[in-house]
Amino acid sequence: MYREMTISDARSVLPLYIDYYNTCEDGEWTEETAGRRIRQVLGMDGGYGLLMEDGNNPIGFVMGYFKQYDDLVSFMLEEIVIGLSRQGRGLGTALLRETERRVRELGAAGIELSAVNDGMHAHFYGKEGYKNARNFVQMVKWFHV
């Protein structure tokens, strides 16, 4: 049901990625941009992904990278996606828990993530014990008009 995800799995998860983000998050992902995003995350130093499959069919995945600090290693969770037709069945929670177990075994002291600031994300992560960081704020400066 679970296996480590590699860059060679990018093509098989593209439909899940594009469908979820374009439908639920009003994205404009294409095969080119989504494929680049997946390859960037998995291909970076410390990149790690976990694939959830039903037989040989991907039904969800998580990806991120191990992030070194001076005194510990954290796992930066970049994406967690469950196929739209399978949402609401506890699969995302199961995938998150399995990810936590595996990255902890690989040396992570915790998981960090950025999420959309809405009720759905607050509920999903909150029920698993995730809290807003009090010592960090995400900042951005966009250059396009």
PDB file of N, CA and C in Angstrom, residues 46 48 64-69 71-77 96-112 130:
ATOM      1  N   GLY A  46      17.986  15.744   0.108  1.00  0.00           N
ATOM      2  CA  GLY A  46      17.076  15.451   1.214  1.00  0.00           C
ATOM      3  C   GLY A  46      15.647  15.219   0.774  1.00  0.00           C
ATOM      4  N   TYR A  48      12.218  13.610  -0.314  1.00  0.00           N
ATOM      5  CA  TYR A  48      11.629  12.342   0.092  1.00  0.00           C
ATOM      6  C   TYR A  48      10.147  12.349  -0.246  1.00  0.00           C
ATOM      7  N   GLY A  64       8.293  15.960   0.281  1.00  0.00           N
ATOM      8  CA  GLY A  64       8.930  17.050   1.001  1.00  0.00           C
ATOM      9  C   GLY A  64      10.424  16.813   1.034  1.00  0.00           C
ATOM     10  N   TYR A  65      11.070  17.368   2.031  1.00  0.00           N
ATOM     11  CA  TYR A  65      12.521  17.193   2.134  1.00  0.00           C
ATOM     12  C   TYR A  65      12.968  17.334   3.583  1.00  0.00           C
ATOM     13  N   PHE A  66      14.073  16.690   3.875  1.00  0.00           N
ATOM     14  CA  PHE A  66      14.683  16.803   5.192  1.00  0.00           C
ATOM     15  C   PHE A  66      15.489  18.092   5.220  1.00  0.00           C
ATOM     16  N   LYS A  67      15.277  18.869   6.267  1.00  0.00           N
ATOM     17  CA  LYS A  67      15.852  20.212   6.381  1.00  0.00           C
ATOM     18  C   LYS A  67      16.785  20.243   7.595  1.00  0.00           C
ATOM     19  N   GLN A  68      18.044  20.530   7.345  1.00  0.00           N
ATOM     20  CA  GLN A  68      19.057  20.544   8.404  1.00  0.00           C
ATOM     21  C   GLN A  68      19.068  21.876   9.133  1.00  0.00           C
ATOM     22  N   TYR A  69      19.046  21.821  10.449  1.00  0.00           N
ATOM     23  CA  TYR A  69      19.285  22.970  11.310  1.00  0.00           C
ATOM     24  C   TYR A  69      20.584  22.706  12.059  1.00  0.00           C
ATOM     25  N   ASP A  71      21.008  22.095  15.183  1.00  0.00           N
ATOM     26  CA  ASP A  71      20.907  21.103  16.253  1.00  0.00           C
ATOM     27  C   ASP A  71      19.928  19.964  15.983  1.00  0.00           C
ATOM     28  N   LEU A  72      19.265  19.963  14.830  1.00  0.00           N
ATOM     29  CA  LEU A  72      18.318  18.899  14.522  1.00  0.00           C
ATOM     30  C   LEU A  72      17.983  18.900  13.041  1.00  0.00           C
ATOM     31  N   VAL A  73      17.282  17.856  12.638  1.00  0.00           N
ATOM     32  CA  VAL A  73      16.774  17.734  11.272  1.00  0.00           C
ATOM     33  C   VAL A  73      15.257  17.708  11.345  1.00  0.00           C
ATOM     34  N   SER A  74      14.624  18.457  10.488  1.00  0.00           N
ATOM     35  CA  SER A  74      13.168  18.498  10.401  1.00  0.00           C
ATOM     36  C   SER A  74      12.758  18.004   9.016  1.00  0.00           C
ATOM     37  N   PHE A  75      11.524  17.573   8.888  1.00  0.00           N
ATOM     38  CA  PHE A  75      10.998  17.227   7.570  1.00  0.00           C
ATOM     39  C   PHE A  75      10.043  18.328   7.156  1.00  0.00           C
ATOM     40  N   MET A  76      10.317  18.948   6.002  1.00  0.00           N
ATOM     41  CA  MET A  76       9.470  20.004   5.469  1.00  0.00           C
ATOM     42  C   MET A  76       8.466  19.353   4.518  1.00  0.00           C
ATOM     43  N   LEU A  77       7.229  19.247   4.940  1.00  0.00           N
ATOM     44  CA  LEU A  77       6.170  18.651   4.140  1.00  0.00           C
ATOM     45  C   LEU A  77       5.700  19.674   3.110  1.00  0.00           C
ATOM     46  N   LEU A  96      -0.578  10.664   6.220  1.00  0.00           N
ATOM     47  CA  LEU A  96       0.167  11.584   7.072  1.00  0.00           C
ATOM     48  C   LEU A  96       0.804  10.842   8.243  1.00  0.00           C
ATOM     49  N   ARG A  97       0.061   9.952   8.875  1.00  0.00           N
ATOM     50  CA  ARG A  97       0.601   9.189  10.004  1.00  0.00           C
ATOM     51  C   ARG A  97       1.761   8.288   9.578  1.00  0.00           C
ATOM     52  N   GLU A  98       1.617   7.648   8.422  1.00  0.00           N
ATOM     53  CA  GLU A  98       2.704   6.797   7.924  1.00  0.00           C
ATOM     54  C   GLU A  98       3.927   7.644   7.590  1.00  0.00           C
ATOM     55  N   THR A  99       3.701   8.824   7.033  1.00  0.00           N
ATOM     56  CA  THR A  99       4.811   9.733   6.744  1.00  0.00           C
ATOM     57  C   THR A  99       5.513  10.121   8.037  1.00  0.00           C
ATOM     58  N   GLU A 100       4.744  10.476   9.059  1.00  0.00           N
ATOM     59  CA  GLU A 100       5.330  10.835  10.348  1.00  0.00           C
ATOM     60  C   GLU A 100       6.193   9.694  10.880  1.00  0.00           C
ATOM     61  N   ARG A 101       5.673   8.489  10.836  1.00  0.00           N
ATOM     62  CA  ARG A 101       6.407   7.327  11.342  1.00  0.00           C
ATOM     63  C   ARG A 101       7.723   7.148  10.589  1.00  0.00           C
ATOM     64  N   ARG A 102       7.651   7.228   9.263  1.00  0.00           N
ATOM     65  CA  ARG A 102       8.852   6.977   8.453  1.00  0.00           C
ATOM     66  C   ARG A 102       9.895   8.081   8.579  1.00  0.00           C
ATOM     67  N   VAL A 103       9.467   9.345   8.553  1.00  0.00           N
ATOM     68  CA  VAL A 103      10.481  10.408   8.635  1.00  0.00           C
ATOM     69  C   VAL A 103      11.095  10.470  10.037  1.00  0.00           C
ATOM     70  N   ARG A 104      10.314  10.099  11.024  1.00  0.00           N
ATOM     71  CA  ARG A 104      10.877  10.021  12.383  1.00  0.00           C
ATOM     72  C   ARG A 104      11.949   8.939  12.439  1.00  0.00           C
ATOM     73  N   GLU A 105      11.659   7.769  11.841  1.00  0.00           N
ATOM     74  CA  GLU A 105      12.654   6.685  11.787  1.00  0.00           C
ATOM     75  C   GLU A 105      13.905   7.112  11.026  1.00  0.00           C
ATOM     76  N   LEU A 106      13.744   8.010  10.050  1.00  0.00           N
ATOM     77  CA  LEU A 106      14.876   8.486   9.256  1.00  0.00           C
ATOM     78  C   LEU A 106      15.608   9.653   9.912  1.00  0.00           C
ATOM     79  N   GLY A 107      15.192  10.045  11.120  1.00  0.00           N
ATOM     80  CA  GLY A 107      15.934  11.033  11.885  1.00  0.00           C
ATOM     81  C   GLY A 107      15.297  12.397  12.063  1.00  0.00           C
ATOM     82  N   ALA A 108      14.109  12.610  11.532  1.00  0.00           N
ATOM     83  CA  ALA A 108      13.465  13.922  11.686  1.00  0.00           C
ATOM     84  C   ALA A 108      12.973  14.109  13.120  1.00  0.00           C
ATOM     85  N   ALA A 109      13.190  15.296  13.660  1.00  0.00           N
ATOM     86  CA  ALA A 109      12.708  15.641  14.988  1.00  0.00           C
ATOM     87  C   ALA A 109      11.267  16.136  14.951  1.00  0.00           C
ATOM     88  N   GLY A 110      10.773  16.466  13.767  1.00  0.00           N
ATOM     89  CA  GLY A 110       9.408  16.961  13.619  1.00  0.00           C
ATOM     90  C   GLY A 110       9.112  17.234  12.163  1.00  0.00           C
ATOM     91  N   ILE A 111       7.893  17.671  11.923  1.00  0.00           N
ATOM     92  CA  ILE A 111       7.447  18.033  10.576  1.00  0.00           C
ATOM     93  C   ILE A 111       7.020  19.486  10.579  1.00  0.00           C
ATOM     94  N   GLU A 112       7.459  20.203   9.559  1.00  0.00           N
ATOM     95  CA  GLU A 112       7.033  21.578   9.334  1.00  0.00           C
ATOM     96  C   GLU A 112       6.232  21.610   8.040  1.00  0.00           C
ATOM     97  N   TYR A 130      -1.067  19.212  14.838  1.00  0.00           N
ATOM     98  CA  TYR A 130      -0.282  20.317  14.265  1.00  0.00           C
ATOM     99  C   TYR A 130      -0.834  21.637  14.778  1.00  0.00           C
TER     100      TYR A 130
END
